[in-house]
Coordinates of C-alpha atoms in Angstrom, one line a residue:
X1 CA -101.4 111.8 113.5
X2 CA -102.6 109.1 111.5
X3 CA -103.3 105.5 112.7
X4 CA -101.1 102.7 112.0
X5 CA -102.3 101.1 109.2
X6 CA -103.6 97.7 108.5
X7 CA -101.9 94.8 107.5
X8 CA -101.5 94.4 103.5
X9 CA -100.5 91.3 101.8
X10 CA -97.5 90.6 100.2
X11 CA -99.2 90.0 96.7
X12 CA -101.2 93.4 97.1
X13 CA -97.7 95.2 97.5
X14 CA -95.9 93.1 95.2
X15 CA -98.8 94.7 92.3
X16 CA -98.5 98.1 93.8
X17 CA -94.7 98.3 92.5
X18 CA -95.1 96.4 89.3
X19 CA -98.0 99.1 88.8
X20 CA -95.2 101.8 89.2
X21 CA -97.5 103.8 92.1
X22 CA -97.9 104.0 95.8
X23 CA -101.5 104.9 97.3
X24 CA -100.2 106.0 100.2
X25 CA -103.8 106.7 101.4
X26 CA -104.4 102.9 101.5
X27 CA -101.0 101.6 102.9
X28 CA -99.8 104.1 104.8
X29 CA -96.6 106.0 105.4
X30 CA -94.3 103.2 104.8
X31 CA -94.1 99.3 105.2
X32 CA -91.9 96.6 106.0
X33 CA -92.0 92.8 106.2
X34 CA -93.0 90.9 108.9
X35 CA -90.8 87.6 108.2
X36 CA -93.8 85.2 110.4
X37 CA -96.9 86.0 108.9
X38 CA -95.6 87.0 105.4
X39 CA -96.9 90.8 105.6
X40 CA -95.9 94.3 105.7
X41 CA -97.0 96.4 108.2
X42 CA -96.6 100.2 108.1
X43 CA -95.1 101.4 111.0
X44 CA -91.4 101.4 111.4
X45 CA -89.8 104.2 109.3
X46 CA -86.2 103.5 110.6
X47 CA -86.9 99.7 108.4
X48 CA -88.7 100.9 105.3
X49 CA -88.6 99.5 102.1
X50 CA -91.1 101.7 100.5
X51 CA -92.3 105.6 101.5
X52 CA -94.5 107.6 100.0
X53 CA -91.5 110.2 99.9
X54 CA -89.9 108.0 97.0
X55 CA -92.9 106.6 94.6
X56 CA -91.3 103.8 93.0
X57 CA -92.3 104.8 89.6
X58 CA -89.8 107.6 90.1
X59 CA -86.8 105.5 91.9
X60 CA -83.0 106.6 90.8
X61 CA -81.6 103.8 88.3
X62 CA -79.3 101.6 90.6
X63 CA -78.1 99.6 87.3
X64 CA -75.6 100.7 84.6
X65 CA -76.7 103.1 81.6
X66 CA -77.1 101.3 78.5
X67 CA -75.0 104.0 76.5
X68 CA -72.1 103.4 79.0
X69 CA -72.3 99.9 79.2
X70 CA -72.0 99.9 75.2
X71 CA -69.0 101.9 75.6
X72 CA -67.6 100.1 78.0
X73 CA -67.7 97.1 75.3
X74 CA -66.3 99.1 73.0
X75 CA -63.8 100.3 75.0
X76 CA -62.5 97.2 75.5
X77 CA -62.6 95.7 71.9
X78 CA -58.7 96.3 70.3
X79 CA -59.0 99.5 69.1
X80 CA -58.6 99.7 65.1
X81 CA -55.4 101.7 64.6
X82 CA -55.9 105.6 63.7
X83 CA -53.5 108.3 62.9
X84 CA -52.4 110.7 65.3
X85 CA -49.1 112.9 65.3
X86 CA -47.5 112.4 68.1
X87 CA -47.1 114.8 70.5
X88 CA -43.9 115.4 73.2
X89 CA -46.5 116.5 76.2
X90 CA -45.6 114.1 79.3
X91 CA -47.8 113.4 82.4
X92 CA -45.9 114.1 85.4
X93 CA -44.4 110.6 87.1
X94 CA -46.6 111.7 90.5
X95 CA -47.5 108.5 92.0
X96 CA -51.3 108.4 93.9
X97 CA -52.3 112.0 91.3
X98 CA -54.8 112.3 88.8
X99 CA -53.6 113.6 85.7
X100 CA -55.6 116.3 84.2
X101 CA -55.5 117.3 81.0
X102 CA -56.1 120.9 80.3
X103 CA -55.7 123.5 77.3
X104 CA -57.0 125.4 75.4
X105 CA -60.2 124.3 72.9
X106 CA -59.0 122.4 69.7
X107 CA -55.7 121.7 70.8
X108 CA -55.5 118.4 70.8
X109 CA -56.5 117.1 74.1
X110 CA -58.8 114.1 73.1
X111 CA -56.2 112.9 70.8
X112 CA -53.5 113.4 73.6
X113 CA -55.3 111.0 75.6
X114 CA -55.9 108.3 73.0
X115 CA -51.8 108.5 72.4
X116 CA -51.6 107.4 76.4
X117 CA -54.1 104.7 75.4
X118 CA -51.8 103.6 72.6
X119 CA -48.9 103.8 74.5
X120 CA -50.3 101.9 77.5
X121 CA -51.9 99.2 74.8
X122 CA -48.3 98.9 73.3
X123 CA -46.9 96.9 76.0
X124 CA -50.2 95.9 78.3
X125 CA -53.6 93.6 77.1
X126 CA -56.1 95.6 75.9
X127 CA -58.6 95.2 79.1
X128 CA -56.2 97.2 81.2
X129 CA -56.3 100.7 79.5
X130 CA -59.3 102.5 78.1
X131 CA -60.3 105.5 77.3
X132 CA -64.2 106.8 77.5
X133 CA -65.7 109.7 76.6
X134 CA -68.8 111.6 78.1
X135 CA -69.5 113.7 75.1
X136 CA -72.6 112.2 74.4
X137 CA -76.0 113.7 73.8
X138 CA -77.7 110.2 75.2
X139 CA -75.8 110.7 78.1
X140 CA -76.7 114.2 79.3
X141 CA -77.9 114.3 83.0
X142 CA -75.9 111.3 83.9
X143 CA -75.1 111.4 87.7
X144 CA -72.0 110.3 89.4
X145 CA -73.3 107.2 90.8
X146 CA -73.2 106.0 87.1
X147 CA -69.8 106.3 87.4
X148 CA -69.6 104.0 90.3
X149 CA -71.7 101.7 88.3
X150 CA -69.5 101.4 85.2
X151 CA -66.3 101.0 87.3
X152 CA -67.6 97.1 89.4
X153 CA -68.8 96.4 85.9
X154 CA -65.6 96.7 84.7
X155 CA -64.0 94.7 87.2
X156 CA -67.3 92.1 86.9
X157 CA -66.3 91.8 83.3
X158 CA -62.0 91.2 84.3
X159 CA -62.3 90.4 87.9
X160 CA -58.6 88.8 88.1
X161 CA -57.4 92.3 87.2
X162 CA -58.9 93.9 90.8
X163 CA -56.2 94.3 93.3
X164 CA -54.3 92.7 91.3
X165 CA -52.7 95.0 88.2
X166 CA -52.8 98.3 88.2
X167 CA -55.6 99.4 85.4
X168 CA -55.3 102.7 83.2
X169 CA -58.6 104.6 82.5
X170 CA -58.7 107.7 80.2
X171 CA -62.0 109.6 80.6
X172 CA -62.7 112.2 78.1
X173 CA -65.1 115.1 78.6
X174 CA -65.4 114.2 82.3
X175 CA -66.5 117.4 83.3
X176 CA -70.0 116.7 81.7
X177 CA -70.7 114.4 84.9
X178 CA -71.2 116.8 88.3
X179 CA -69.4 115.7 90.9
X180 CA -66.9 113.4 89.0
X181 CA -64.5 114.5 91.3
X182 CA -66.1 112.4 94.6
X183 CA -65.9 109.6 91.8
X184 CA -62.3 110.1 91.3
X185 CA -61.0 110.1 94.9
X186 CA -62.5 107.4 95.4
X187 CA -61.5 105.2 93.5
X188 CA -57.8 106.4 93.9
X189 CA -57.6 105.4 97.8
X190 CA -59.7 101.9 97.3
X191 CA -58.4 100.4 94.0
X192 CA -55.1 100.1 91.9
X193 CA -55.9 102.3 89.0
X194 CA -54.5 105.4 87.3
X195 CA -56.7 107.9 85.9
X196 CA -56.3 111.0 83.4
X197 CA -59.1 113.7 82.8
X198 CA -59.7 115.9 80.4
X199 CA -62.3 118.1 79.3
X200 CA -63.6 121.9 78.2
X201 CA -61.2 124.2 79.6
X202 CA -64.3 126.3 80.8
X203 CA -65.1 123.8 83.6
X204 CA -61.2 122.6 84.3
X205 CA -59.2 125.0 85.1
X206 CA -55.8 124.3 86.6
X207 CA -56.3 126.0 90.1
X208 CA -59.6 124.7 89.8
X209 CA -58.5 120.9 89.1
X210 CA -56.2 121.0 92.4
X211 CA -59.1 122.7 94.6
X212 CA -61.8 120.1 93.3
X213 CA -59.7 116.7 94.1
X214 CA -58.1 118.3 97.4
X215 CA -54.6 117.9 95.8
X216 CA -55.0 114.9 94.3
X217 CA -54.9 116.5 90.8
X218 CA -51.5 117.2 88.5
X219 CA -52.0 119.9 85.2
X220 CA -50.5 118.7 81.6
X221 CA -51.4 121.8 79.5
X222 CA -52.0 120.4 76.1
X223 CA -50.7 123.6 73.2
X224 CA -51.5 123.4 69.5
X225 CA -48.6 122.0 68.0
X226 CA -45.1 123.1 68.7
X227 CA -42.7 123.7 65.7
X228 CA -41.5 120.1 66.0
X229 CA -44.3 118.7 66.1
X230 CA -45.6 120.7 63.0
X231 CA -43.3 119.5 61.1
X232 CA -43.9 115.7 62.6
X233 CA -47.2 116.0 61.4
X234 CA -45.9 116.9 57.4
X235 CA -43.0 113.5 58.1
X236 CA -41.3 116.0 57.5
X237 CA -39.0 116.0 61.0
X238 CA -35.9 116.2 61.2
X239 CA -33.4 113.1 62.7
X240 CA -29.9 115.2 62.5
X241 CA -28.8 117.9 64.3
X242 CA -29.0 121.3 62.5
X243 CA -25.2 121.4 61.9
X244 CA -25.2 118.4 60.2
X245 CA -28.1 119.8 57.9
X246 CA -27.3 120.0 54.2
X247 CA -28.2 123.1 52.6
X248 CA -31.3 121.3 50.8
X249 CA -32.8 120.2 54.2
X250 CA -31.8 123.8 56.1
X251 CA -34.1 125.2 53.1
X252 CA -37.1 123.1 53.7
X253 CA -37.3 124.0 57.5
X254 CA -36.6 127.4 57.0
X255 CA -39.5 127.3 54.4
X256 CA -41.9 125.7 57.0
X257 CA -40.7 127.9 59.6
X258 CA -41.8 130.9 57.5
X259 CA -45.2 129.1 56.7
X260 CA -45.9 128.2 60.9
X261 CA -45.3 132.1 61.7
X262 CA -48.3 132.3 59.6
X263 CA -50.5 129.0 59.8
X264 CA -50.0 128.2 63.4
X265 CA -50.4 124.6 64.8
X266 CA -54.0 123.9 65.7
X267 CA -54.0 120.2 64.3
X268 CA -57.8 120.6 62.0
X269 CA -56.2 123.6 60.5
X270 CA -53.0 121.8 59.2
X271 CA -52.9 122.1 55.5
X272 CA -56.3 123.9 54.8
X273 CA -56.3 127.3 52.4
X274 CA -56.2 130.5 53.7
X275 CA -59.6 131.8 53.8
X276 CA -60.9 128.5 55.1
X277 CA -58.3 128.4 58.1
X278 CA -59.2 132.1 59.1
X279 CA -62.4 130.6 59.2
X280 CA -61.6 128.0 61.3
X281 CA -59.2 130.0 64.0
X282 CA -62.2 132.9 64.0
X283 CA -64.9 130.4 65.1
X284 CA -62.0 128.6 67.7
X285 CA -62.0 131.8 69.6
X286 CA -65.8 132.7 69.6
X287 CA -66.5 129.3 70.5
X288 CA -64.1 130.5 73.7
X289 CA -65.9 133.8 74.3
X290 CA -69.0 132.2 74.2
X291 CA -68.8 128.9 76.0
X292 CA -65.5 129.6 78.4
X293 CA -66.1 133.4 79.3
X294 CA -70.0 134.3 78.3
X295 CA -71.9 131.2 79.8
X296 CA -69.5 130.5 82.5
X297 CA -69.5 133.8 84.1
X298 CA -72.4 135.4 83.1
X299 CA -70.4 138.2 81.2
X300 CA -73.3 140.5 80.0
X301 CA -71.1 142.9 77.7
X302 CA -70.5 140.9 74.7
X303 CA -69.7 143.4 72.1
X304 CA -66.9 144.9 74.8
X305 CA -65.3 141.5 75.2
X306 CA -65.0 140.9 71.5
X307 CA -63.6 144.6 71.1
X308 CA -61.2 143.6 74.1
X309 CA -60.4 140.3 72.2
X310 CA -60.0 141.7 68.5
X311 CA -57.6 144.3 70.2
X312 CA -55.4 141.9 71.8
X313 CA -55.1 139.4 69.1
X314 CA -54.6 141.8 66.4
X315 CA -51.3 143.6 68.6
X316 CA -49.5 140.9 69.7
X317 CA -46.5 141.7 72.1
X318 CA -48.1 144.7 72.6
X319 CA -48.1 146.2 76.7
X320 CA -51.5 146.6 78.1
X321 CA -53.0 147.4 81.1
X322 CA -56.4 147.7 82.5
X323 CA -56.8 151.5 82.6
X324 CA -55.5 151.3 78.9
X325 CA -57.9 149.5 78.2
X326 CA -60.5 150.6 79.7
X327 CA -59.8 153.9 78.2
X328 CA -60.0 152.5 74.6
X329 CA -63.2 150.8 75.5
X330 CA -65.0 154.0 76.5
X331 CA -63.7 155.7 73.6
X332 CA -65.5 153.2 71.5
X333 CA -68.2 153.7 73.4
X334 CA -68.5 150.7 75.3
X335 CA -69.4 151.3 79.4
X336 CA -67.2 148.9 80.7
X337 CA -65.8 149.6 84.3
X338 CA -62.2 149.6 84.8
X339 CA -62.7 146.3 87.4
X340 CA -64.8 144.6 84.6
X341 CA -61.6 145.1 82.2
X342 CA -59.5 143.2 84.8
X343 CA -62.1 140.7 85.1
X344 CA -62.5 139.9 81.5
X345 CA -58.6 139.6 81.0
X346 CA -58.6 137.1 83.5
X347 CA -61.2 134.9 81.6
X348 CA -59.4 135.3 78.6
X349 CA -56.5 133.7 80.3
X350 CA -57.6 131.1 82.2
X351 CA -59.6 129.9 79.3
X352 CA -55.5 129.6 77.6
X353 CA -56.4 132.1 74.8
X354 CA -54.1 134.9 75.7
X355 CA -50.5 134.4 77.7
X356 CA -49.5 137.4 79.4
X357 CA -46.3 138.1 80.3
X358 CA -45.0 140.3 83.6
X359 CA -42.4 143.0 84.2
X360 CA -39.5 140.2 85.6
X361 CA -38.9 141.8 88.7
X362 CA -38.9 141.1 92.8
X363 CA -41.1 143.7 93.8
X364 CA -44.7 142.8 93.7
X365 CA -45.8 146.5 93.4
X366 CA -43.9 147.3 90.6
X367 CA -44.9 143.7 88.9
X368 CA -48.8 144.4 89.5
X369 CA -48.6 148.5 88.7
X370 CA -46.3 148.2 85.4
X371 CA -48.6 146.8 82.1
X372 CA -48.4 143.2 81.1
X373 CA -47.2 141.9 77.5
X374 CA -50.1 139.8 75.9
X375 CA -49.8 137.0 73.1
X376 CA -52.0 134.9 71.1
X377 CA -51.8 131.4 71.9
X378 CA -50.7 130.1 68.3
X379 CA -49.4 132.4 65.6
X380 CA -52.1 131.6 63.3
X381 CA -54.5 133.7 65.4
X382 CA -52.7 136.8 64.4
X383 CA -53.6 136.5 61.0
X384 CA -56.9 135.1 61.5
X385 CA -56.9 138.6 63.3
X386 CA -55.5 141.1 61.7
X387 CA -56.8 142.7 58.5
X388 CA -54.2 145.2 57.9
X389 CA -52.4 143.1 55.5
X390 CA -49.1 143.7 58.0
X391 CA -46.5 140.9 58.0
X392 CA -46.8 140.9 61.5
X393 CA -43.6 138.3 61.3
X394 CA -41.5 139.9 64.3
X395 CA -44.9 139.5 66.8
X396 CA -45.4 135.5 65.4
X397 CA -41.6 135.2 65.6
X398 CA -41.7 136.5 69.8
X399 CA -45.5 134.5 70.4
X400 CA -43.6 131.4 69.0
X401 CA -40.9 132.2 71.7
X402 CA -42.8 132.6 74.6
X403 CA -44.9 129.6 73.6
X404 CA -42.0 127.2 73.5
X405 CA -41.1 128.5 77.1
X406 CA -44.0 128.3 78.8
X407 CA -43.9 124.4 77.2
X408 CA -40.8 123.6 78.0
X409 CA -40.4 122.9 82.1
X410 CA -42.7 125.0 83.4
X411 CA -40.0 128.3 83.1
X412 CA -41.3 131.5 85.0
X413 CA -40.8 134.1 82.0
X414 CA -41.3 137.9 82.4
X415 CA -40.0 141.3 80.2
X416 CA -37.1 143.2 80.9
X417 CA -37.1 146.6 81.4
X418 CA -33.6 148.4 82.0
X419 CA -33.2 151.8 83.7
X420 CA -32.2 153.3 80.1
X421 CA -35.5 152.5 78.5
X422 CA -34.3 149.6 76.6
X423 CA -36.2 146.2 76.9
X424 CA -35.3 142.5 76.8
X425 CA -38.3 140.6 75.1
X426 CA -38.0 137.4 77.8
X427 CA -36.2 136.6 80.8
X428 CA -36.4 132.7 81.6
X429 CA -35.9 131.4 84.9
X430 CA -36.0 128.2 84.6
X431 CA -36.3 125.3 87.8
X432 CA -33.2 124.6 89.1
X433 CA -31.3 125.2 85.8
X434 CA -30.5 128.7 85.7
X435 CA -31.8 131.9 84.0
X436 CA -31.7 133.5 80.3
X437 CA -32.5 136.8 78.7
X438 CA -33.4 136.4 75.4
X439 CA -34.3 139.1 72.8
X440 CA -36.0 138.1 69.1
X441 CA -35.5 140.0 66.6
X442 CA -37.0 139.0 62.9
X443 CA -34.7 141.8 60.6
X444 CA -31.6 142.4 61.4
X445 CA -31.1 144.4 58.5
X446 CA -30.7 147.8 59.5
X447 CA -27.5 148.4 61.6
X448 CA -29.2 150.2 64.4
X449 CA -31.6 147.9 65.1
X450 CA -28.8 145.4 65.7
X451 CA -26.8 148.0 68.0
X452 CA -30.0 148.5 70.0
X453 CA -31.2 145.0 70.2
X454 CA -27.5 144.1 71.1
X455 CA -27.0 147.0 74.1
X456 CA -30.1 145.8 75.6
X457 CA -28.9 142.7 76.1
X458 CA -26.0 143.9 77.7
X459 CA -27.8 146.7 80.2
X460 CA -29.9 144.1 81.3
X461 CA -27.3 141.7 81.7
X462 CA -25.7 143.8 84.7
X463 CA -29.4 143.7 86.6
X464 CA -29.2 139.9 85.9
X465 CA -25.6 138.9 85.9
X466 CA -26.2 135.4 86.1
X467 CA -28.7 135.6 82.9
X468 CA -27.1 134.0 80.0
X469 CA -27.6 135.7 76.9
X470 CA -29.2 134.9 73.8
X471 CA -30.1 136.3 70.5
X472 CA -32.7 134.5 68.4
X473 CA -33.3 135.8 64.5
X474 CA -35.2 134.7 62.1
X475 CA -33.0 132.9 60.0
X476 CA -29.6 132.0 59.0
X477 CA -28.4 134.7 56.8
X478 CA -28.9 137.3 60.0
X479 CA -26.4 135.9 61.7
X480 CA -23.0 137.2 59.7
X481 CA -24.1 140.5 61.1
X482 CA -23.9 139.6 64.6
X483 CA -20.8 139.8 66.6
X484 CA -20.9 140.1 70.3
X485 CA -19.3 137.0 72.2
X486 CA -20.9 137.1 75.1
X487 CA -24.1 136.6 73.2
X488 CA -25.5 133.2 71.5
X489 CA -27.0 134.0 68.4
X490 CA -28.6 131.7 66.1
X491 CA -32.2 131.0 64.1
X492 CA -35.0 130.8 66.3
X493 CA -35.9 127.5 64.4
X494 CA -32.7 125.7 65.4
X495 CA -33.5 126.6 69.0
X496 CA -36.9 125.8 68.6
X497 CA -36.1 122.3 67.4
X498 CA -33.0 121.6 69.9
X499 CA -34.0 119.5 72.8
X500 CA -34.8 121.4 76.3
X501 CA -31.8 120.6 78.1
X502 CA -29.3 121.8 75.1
X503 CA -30.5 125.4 75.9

């Protein structure tokens, strides 16, 4: 064991650590002061100041990054005004939660978060809401202590504001900081503050969010744009209700209605030409395989997953299962196992790609052993999909359906399937507010596929008596063929467009 070492001067160890180094060899295993005689003597480790285990040259920054303190300033400054469509998304009122806001890539999360900044800025001074984002190449390899840094000099910069107003922080790309969670629950039990998250849905996933802040966390899926809110963005949205439509204004939605079964409503490919927004959507989704399924999980079997992806997107509605699937892949030659399959499905939903809906039934064994029904998760990815030159109008019509469900309230949604064969496109249980089969047909025109779509309605009414019953079409002139009074009939885009609670 070595000797205890001799007694250095305070200049000679004040020029050690200006010199960024620590001869060790000459000072010893550590030093400390000795407040009488004005030296440092190496000998108490439990007292150390500095140890050849942490060379000062290569000491963790204990001050703010100068990237984030410049956003911080900027963050603060009144934000110039900028254009965004508003969109009808609504954190949870949760007091004590962190609001995290997930969905799929290119949806519209960011710009989500700057309309709660707005919002918040609209009635409260500037210095109490602002958002931050960790997208930032200069800012790769932060750690979470920085975070810790940039919140006391926040409150250094507005200290009447700590414990006294509640403050509002958005932080954007979170995820790109390990162990921002720590950060975040934190900060939640010591200060008065309200925080929303958002980030790649490759790293935040809903389950995921809840296990990582031990419950403190509460899910706003963010959706490309809904029909509303794609016609909001063209100021183009309607004030009346549709009765009191004139025939002019009836025309123009049912125009745009036609046109969102095709476009979608990712907001960057609002308005663009065809070949450019097939361009677009195409790159959205490999962007997906690669960063939210390939990197994250180490999937080694590309060219499978794009075959399983291509085959999904390009037969909407369409009842798959696993050993379907995996059937199809071997037949293209691709060695995929069965549990693989499964696997990748997963992925695909998690990262909010596909939606699948379930046979709508009590039994688990029959739920999990009967095929799923998968969708796109905007209309325009069928076309950006399918190169058959098919319509495809009766799959956008039913993927526009089930998207508007799953936004509105959370509703638990699955297929019907009656005893007679016939099926019910969605049955939507809905919290505390009841249950509805509804079927969606786009052509009514041939008068058996009205009988059928009509007696389906009606068998599976008797398995789900208290099911109301609706029938959405495509557009007005359908209607005059339907008559059944125990069924609501009416244009999918007039349901689309009422408010939650009217339905």
């Amino acid at each position: 064991m070595r000797g205890e070492s001799p007694a250095t001067p305070l200049a000679e160890i004040t020029r050690v650590a200006r010199e960024g180094h620590h001869d060790q060899d000459r000072y010893g295993l550590s030093v400390r002061v000795s407040l009488k005689g004005g030296f440092f003597k190496g000998t108490d480790l439990s007292k150390c100041v500095l140890d050849r285990r942490t060379p000062i040259g290569h000491a963790r920054a204990v001050t703010l990054h100068p990237i984030l303190a410049e956003k911080l300033s900027a963050a603060l400054a009144a934000a110039s005004p900028f254009v965004l469509t508003r969109r009808d998304a609504l954190l949870p009122k949760v007091p004590g939660k962190v609001h995290a806001v997930i969905g799929m890539r290119r949806a519209g999360k960011t710009t989500f978060l700057r309309q709660l900044l707005r919002e918040r800025r609209a009635v409260l001074p500037p210095e109490r809401a602002l958002y931050l984002s960790f997208d930032d190449d200069r800012l790769a390899g932060l750690g979470v202590d920085q975070l810790g840094f940039l919140f006391e000099e926040y409150f250094r910069r507005h200290p009447s504001l700590r414990g006294r107003e509640t403050v509002y922080w958005f932080l954007d790309e979170i995820q790109l900081v390990p162990g921002w969670e720590r950060f975040v629950r934190r900060v939640l039990d010591t200060e008065q503050v309200e925080i929303a998250v958002s980030g790649s849905s490759a790293r935040m996933l809903s389950r995921e969010v809840h296990t990582s802040l031990r419950g403190r966390g509460m899910a706003t899926i963010i959706r490309p744009f809904s029909f509303r809110e794609f016609l909001r963005h063209r100021d183009e949205e309607p004030t009346k209700e549709p009765r009191q439509w004139k025939p002019a204004e009836r025309s123009l939605v049912e125009k745009r209605f036609r046109e969102f079964l095709v476009e979608g409503g990712f907001p960057e490919a609002q308005g663009l030409p065809a070949a450019l927004r097939i361009e677009l959507l195409q790159g959205y989704v490999d962007t997906v395989l690669f960063r939210d399924v390939v990197e994250r999980y180490g999937v080694s079997q590309v060219a499978a997953l794009r075959w399983l992806v291509r085959q999904c997107l390009r037969n909407p509605a369409g009842s798959f299962s696993a050993h379907r699937l995996h059937q199809d892949l071997k037949a293209q030659g691709h060695g995929v196992a069965k549990d693989a399959v499964h696997t990748m499905l997963g992925h695909l939903l998690d990262a909010f790609l596909l939606s699948a809906v379930p046979l709508a039934t009590d039994s688990e064994r029959k739920r999990n052993s009967n095929p799923r029904k998968l969708y796109p998760a905007d209309p325009g990815l069928i076309k950006a999909f399918d190169a058959s030159g098919r319509t495809n109008v009766g799959h956008a019509l039913e993927t526009v359906v089930l998207n508007e469900l799953e936004r509105r309230g959370g509703a638990e949604v699955g297929y019907v399937k009656t005893d007679e064969g016939l099926e019910v496109d969605f049955l939507a249980r809905y919290p505390g507010a009841g249950e509805e089969l509804i079927q969606v047909c786009a052509d009514l025109s041939a008068p058996e596929t009205l009988t059928r779509e009509l007696r389906a309605l009606t068998t599976a009414a008797k398995e789900h008596p208290r099911a109301a019953r609706r029938l959405l079409v495509l557009d007005r002139d359908a209607l005059a063929r339907v008559s059944a009074p125990a069924v609501e009939a009416q244009p999918a885009y007039e349901w689309l467009l009422a408010e939650p609670a009217q339905n």
